[in-house]
Coordinates of N, CA and C in Angstrom, one line a residue:
X1 N -7.6 -15.8 -14.6 CA -7.2 -14.9 -13.6 C -7.0 -15.6 -12.2
X2 N -6.0 -15.3 -11.4 CA -5.8 -16.0 -10.2 C -6.6 -15.3 -9.1
X3 N -6.7 -16.0 -8.0 CA -7.5 -15.6 -7.0 C -7.0 -14.3 -6.4
X4 N -5.7 -13.9 -6.3 CA -5.3 -12.7 -5.8 C -5.7 -11.5 -6.6
X5 N -5.6 -11.6 -7.9 CA -6.0 -10.4 -8.8 C -7.4 -10.2 -8.8
X6 N -8.2 -11.1 -8.3 CA -9.7 -10.9 -8.4 C -10.3 -10.8 -7.0
X7 N -9.4 -10.5 -5.9 CA -9.9 -10.3 -4.6 C -10.7 -9.2 -4.4
X8 N -11.9 -9.3 -4.0 CA -12.9 -8.2 -3.8 C -12.7 -7.8 -2.4
X9 N -13.2 -6.6 -1.9 CA -13.2 -6.0 -0.6 C -13.9 -7.1 0.4
X10 N -15.1 -7.6 0.0 CA -15.7 -8.6 0.8 C -14.8 -9.9 1.0
X11 N -14.2 -10.3 -0.2 CA -13.3 -11.4 0.0 C -12.1 -11.2 0.9
X12 N -11.6 -10.0 0.8 CA -10.4 -9.6 1.6 C -10.8 -9.6 3.2
X13 N -11.9 -9.0 3.5 CA -12.5 -9.0 4.8 C -12.8 -10.3 5.3
X14 N -13.3 -11.2 4.5 CA -13.5 -12.6 5.0 C -12.3 -13.3 5.2
X15 N -11.2 -13.2 4.4 CA -9.9 -13.8 4.7 C -9.3 -13.4 5.9
X16 N -9.3 -12.1 6.1 CA -8.8 -11.5 7.4 C -9.5 -11.9 8.6
X17 N -10.8 -12.0 8.6 CA -11.6 -12.4 9.7 C -11.3 -13.9 10.0
X18 N -11.2 -14.7 8.9 CA -10.9 -16.1 9.2 C -9.7 -16.3 10.0
X19 N -8.7 -15.5 9.8 CA -7.4 -15.6 10.6 C -7.8 -15.2 12.0
X20 N -8.5 -14.0 12.1 CA -8.7 -13.4 13.5 C -9.6 -14.4 14.3
X21 N -10.4 -15.2 13.7 CA -11.3 -16.1 14.5 C -10.6 -17.5 14.7
X22 N -9.6 -17.9 13.9 CA -9.0 -19.1 14.1 C -7.5 -19.0 13.7
X23 N -6.7 -19.0 14.7 CA -5.3 -18.7 14.4 C -4.5 -19.9 13.8
X24 N -5.2 -21.0 13.9 CA -4.7 -22.2 13.3 C -5.1 -22.4 11.8
X25 N -5.9 -21.6 11.3 CA -6.3 -21.8 9.9 C -5.1 -21.5 8.9
X26 N -5.1 -22.4 7.9 CA -4.0 -22.1 6.9 C -4.6 -21.3 5.8
X27 N -3.9 -20.1 5.6 CA -4.3 -19.2 4.7 C -2.9 -18.8 3.8
X28 N -3.1 -18.7 2.6 CA -2.1 -18.4 1.6 C -1.6 -17.1 2.0
X29 N -0.3 -16.9 2.3 CA 0.3 -15.7 2.8 C 0.2 -14.5 1.7
X30 N 0.3 -14.9 0.6 CA 0.2 -13.9 -0.6 C -1.3 -13.3 -0.6
X31 N -2.3 -14.2 -0.4 CA -3.7 -13.8 -0.3 C -3.9 -12.9 1.0
X32 N -3.2 -13.3 2.1 CA -3.3 -12.5 3.2 C -2.9 -10.9 3.0
X33 N -1.6 -11.1 2.5 CA -1.0 -9.7 2.1 C -1.7 -8.9 1.3
X34 N -2.3 -9.5 0.2 CA -3.3 -8.8 -0.7 C -4.5 -8.3 0.0
X35 N -5.0 -9.1 0.9 CA -6.2 -8.6 1.6 C -6.0 -7.4 2.4
X36 N -4.9 -7.3 3.0 CA -4.6 -6.0 3.8 C -4.5 -4.9 2.9
X37 N -3.8 -5.0 1.6 CA -3.7 -3.9 0.7 C -5.0 -3.6 0.2
X38 N -5.9 -4.6 -0.1 CA -7.2 -4.2 -0.7 C -8.1 -3.3 0.4
X39 N -8.1 -3.7 1.6 CA -8.9 -3.0 2.6 C -8.4 -1.6 3.0
X40 N -7.0 -1.5 2.7 CA -6.4 -0.2 3.3 C -7.0 1.2 2.7
X41 N -7.4 1.2 1.4 CA -8.1 2.5 0.9 C -9.4 2.7 1.6
X42 N -10.1 1.7 2.2 CA -11.3 1.9 2.9 C -11.1 2.3 4.4
X43 N -10.0 2.7 4.8 CA -9.8 3.2 6.2 C -9.1 4.5 6.1
X44 N -9.4 5.2 7.1 CA -8.7 6.6 7.1 C -7.3 6.3 7.5
X45 N -7.1 5.3 8.4 CA -5.7 4.9 8.9 C -5.9 3.7 9.6
X46 N -4.7 3.0 10.0 CA -4.7 1.9 10.7 C -3.8 2.0 11.9
X47 N -4.1 1.3 13.1 CA -3.3 1.4 14.2 C -2.7 -0.2 14.3
X48 N -1.5 -0.2 14.6 CA -0.7 -1.5 14.7 C -0.5 -1.9 16.2
X49 N -0.7 -3.2 16.5 CA -0.4 -3.7 17.8 C 0.5 -4.9 17.5
X50 N 1.6 -5.0 18.0 CA 2.5 -6.2 17.7 C 2.8 -6.9 19.1
X51 N 2.7 -8.2 19.2 CA 3.1 -9.0 20.3 C 4.2 -9.9 19.8
X52 N 5.3 -9.9 20.4 CA 6.6 -10.6 19.9 C 7.3 -11.0 21.1
X53 N 8.3 -12.0 20.9 CA 9.2 -12.4 21.9 C 10.3 -11.4 22.3
X54 N 10.7 -10.5 21.3 CA 11.7 -9.5 21.6 C 11.3 -8.2 21.1
X55 N 11.9 -7.1 21.5 CA 11.7 -5.9 21.0 C 12.2 -5.7 19.6
X56 N 13.3 -6.4 19.2 CA 13.9 -6.3 17.8 C 12.8 -7.1 16.8
X57 N 12.2 -8.2 17.4 CA 11.3 -8.8 16.4 C 10.0 -8.0 16.2
X58 N 9.5 -7.3 17.4 CA 8.4 -6.5 17.2 C 8.6 -5.3 16.2
X59 N 9.7 -4.7 16.5 CA 10.1 -3.6 15.6 C 10.3 -3.9 14.1
X60 N 10.9 -5.0 13.9 CA 11.0 -5.4 12.4 C 9.7 -5.7 11.9
X61 N 8.8 -6.4 12.6 CA 7.5 -6.7 12.0 C 6.7 -5.4 11.9
X62 N 6.7 -4.5 12.7 CA 6.1 -3.1 12.5 C 6.7 -2.4 11.3
X63 N 8.0 -2.4 11.2 CA 8.6 -1.8 10.0 C 8.1 -2.3 8.7
X64 N 8.0 -3.7 8.6 CA 7.6 -4.3 7.4 C 6.2 -4.0 7.1
X65 N 5.3 -4.1 8.2 CA 3.8 -3.7 7.9 C 3.8 -2.2 7.4
X66 N 4.3 -1.3 8.2 CA 4.1 0.0 7.9 C 4.7 0.4 6.4
X67 N 5.8 -0.2 6.1 CA 6.4 0.0 4.7 C 5.6 -0.5 3.8
X68 N 5.0 -1.8 4.0 CA 4.1 -2.3 2.8 C 2.8 -1.6 2.7
X69 N 2.2 -1.0 3.8 CA 1.0 -0.4 3.7 C 1.2 1.1 3.5
X70 N 2.3 1.7 3.3 CA 2.6 3.1 3.0 C 2.6 4.1 4.2
X71 N 2.9 3.6 5.4 CA 3.0 4.6 6.4 C 4.5 5.0 6.8
X72 N 4.6 6.0 7.5 CA 5.8 6.4 8.0 C 6.4 5.4 9.1
X73 N 7.6 5.3 9.1 CA 8.2 4.4 10.2 C 7.8 4.9 11.6
X74 N 7.8 4.1 12.5 CA 7.6 4.4 13.9 C 8.9 5.2 14.4
X75 N 8.7 6.1 15.4 CA 10.0 6.8 15.9 C 10.7 5.8 16.8
X76 N 11.9 6.1 16.9 CA 13.0 5.1 17.8 C 12.3 5.0 19.2
X77 N 12.6 3.9 19.6 CA 12.1 3.3 20.9 C 13.2 2.8 21.8
X78 N 13.2 3.0 23.1 CA 14.1 2.3 23.9 C 13.7 0.8 24.1
X79 N 14.6 -0.1 23.8 CA 14.3 -1.6 23.8 C 14.2 -2.0 25.2
X80 N 13.4 -3.0 25.4 CA 13.4 -3.7 26.7 C 13.6 -5.2 26.5
X81 N 13.8 -5.7 27.5 CA 14.2 -7.3 27.4 C 13.0 -8.0 27.7
X82 N 12.8 -9.2 26.9 CA 11.8 -10.1 27.1 C 10.6 -9.8 26.0
X83 N 9.6 -10.5 26.2 CA 8.4 -10.4 25.3 C 7.8 -9.1 25.5
X84 N 7.3 -8.5 24.3 CA 6.8 -7.1 24.3 C 5.5 -7.0 23.4
X85 N 4.8 -5.9 23.9 CA 3.7 -5.4 23.1 C 4.1 -4.0 22.6
X86 N 3.9 -3.8 21.4 CA 4.3 -2.6 20.8 C 3.0 -2.0 20.1
X87 N 2.7 -0.7 20.3 CA 1.5 -0.2 19.8 C 2.0 1.1 19.0
X88 N 1.5 1.3 17.7 CA 1.8 2.4 16.9 C 0.6 2.9 16.2
X89 N 0.4 4.2 16.4 CA -0.7 5.0 15.7 C 0.0 5.9 14.8
X90 N 0.1 5.5 13.4 CA 0.8 6.3 12.5 C 0.2 7.7 12.2
X91 N -1.1 7.8 12.5 CA -2.0 9.0 12.4 C -1.4 10.1 13.3
X92 N -1.2 9.7 14.5 CA -0.7 10.6 15.7 C 0.8 10.6 15.8
X93 N 1.5 9.6 15.3 CA 2.8 9.3 15.5 C 3.1 8.8 16.9
X94 N 2.1 8.5 17.7 CA 2.4 7.9 19.0 C 2.8 6.5 18.9
X95 N 3.7 6.1 19.7 CA 4.3 4.5 19.7 C 4.8 4.3 21.0
X96 N 4.5 3.1 21.6 CA 5.0 2.7 22.8 C 5.3 1.2 22.8
X97 N 6.2 0.8 23.8 CA 6.6 -0.5 23.8 C 6.5 -1.0 25.3
X98 N 6.0 -2.0 25.7 CA 5.9 -2.4 27.0 C 6.1 -3.9 27.2
X99 N 6.4 -4.4 28.4 CA 6.5 -5.8 28.6 C 5.1 -6.4 28.4
X100 N 5.2 -7.6 27.9 CA 3.9 -8.5 27.5 C 4.0 -10.0 28.1
X101 N 3.0 -10.2 29.0 CA 3.1 -11.5 29.6 C 2.1 -12.6 28.8
X102 N 1.3 -12.2 27.8 CA 0.5 -13.0 27.2 C 1.3 -14.0 26.3
X103 N 0.5 -15.0 25.8 CA 1.0 -16.0 24.9 C 0.8 -15.6 23.4
X104 N 0.0 -14.8 23.1 CA -0.3 -14.5 21.7 C 1.0 -13.9 21.1
X105 N 1.2 -14.2 19.6 CA 2.3 -13.5 18.9 C 1.7 -13.2 17.6
X106 N 1.9 -12.1 17.1 CA 1.5 -11.6 15.7 C 1.2 -10.1 15.7
X107 N 0.6 -9.7 14.8 CA 0.3 -8.3 14.6 C -1.3 -8.1 14.5
X108 N -1.7 -7.0 15.3 CA -3.2 -6.7 15.2 C -3.2 -5.4 14.3
X109 N -4.1 -5.4 13.4 CA -4.3 -4.2 12.4 C -5.6 -3.7 12.7
X110 N -5.9 -2.7 13.4 CA -7.0 -1.9 13.6 C -7.4 -0.8 12.7
X111 N -8.4 -1.0 11.8 CA -8.7 -0.1 10.9 C -9.7 1.0 11.5
X112 N -9.4 2.1 11.1 CA -10.0 3.3 11.8 C -10.9 4.1 10.5
X113 N -11.9 4.5 10.7 CA -12.7 5.4 9.7 C -13.7 6.3 10.4
X114 N -13.8 7.5 9.9 CA -14.7 8.5 10.5 C -16.0 8.4 9.7
X115 N -16.0 7.5 8.7 CA -17.2 7.5 7.8 C -17.9 6.2 7.9
X116 N -19.3 6.3 7.8 CA -20.1 5.1 7.8 C -19.8 4.0 6.8
X117 N -19.2 4.4 5.7 CA -19.0 3.3 4.7 C -17.6 2.9 4.8
X118 N -16.8 3.4 5.7 CA -15.3 3.0 5.9 C -15.3 1.7 6.8
X119 N -14.2 1.2 6.8 CA -13.9 -0.1 7.5 C -13.5 0.5 9.0
X120 N -14.1 -0.2 9.9 CA -13.8 0.1 11.4 C -13.8 -1.3 11.9
X121 N -12.6 -2.0 11.9 CA -12.6 -3.4 12.3 C -11.1 -3.7 12.8
X122 N -10.9 -4.8 13.5 CA -9.6 -5.3 13.9 C -9.4 -6.6 13.3
X123 N -8.2 -6.9 12.7 CA -7.8 -8.0 12.2 C -6.5 -8.6 12.8
X124 N -6.4 -9.8 13.2 CA -5.3 -10.4 13.8 C -5.6 -11.4 14.7
X125 N -4.6 -12.1 15.2 CA -3.1 -11.8 15.1 C -2.7 -12.4 13.7
X126 N -2.1 -11.5 13.0 CA -1.5 -11.8 11.6 C 0.0 -12.2 11.8
X127 N 0.6 -13.0 11.0 CA 1.9 -13.4 11.1 C 2.8 -12.2 11.2
X128 N 3.9 -12.3 12.2 CA 4.9 -11.3 12.3 C 5.5 -11.0 11.0
X129 N 5.9 -12.1 10.3 CA 6.7 -12.0 9.1 C 6.0 -11.9 7.8
X130 N 4.7 -11.6 7.9 CA 3.7 -11.6 6.7 C 4.5 -10.7 5.6
X131 N 5.0 -9.6 5.8 CA 5.6 -8.8 4.7 C 7.1 -8.9 4.7
X132 N 7.7 -10.0 5.2 CA 9.2 -10.1 5.2 C 9.6 -10.3 3.8
X133 N 10.7 -9.8 3.5 CA 11.3 -10.0 2.1 C 12.0 -11.3 2.0
X134 N 11.6 -12.0 0.8 CA 12.1 -13.3 0.7 C 13.5 -13.3 0.4

């Protein structure tokens, strides 16, 4: 068996936290993708934050993540010029795009749960193109 097919919930959380704590760490992208898929059933829903150089890049990353994790696409947004922060709550459908002056780039995935045994944690910055189709 390979590492991906035997990934436990604890393994998935550990991999995601490694990236959250050290952006320079090399993690196999397939394992990172699988880690998000493993934790998703333990969340009521996830909120996405995307830091990108352009609105198009942020919207594309958000679309890839929401598609991969089984969420509805974000509503259309008016694009702005320059680096951006995009936040999307698929539970409420609220989404906004704003200028961003920070240097971080990537996707934050905030897991939400109303239950004690659910996952309530934030992971990222994950690669913008983690779920890009090859």
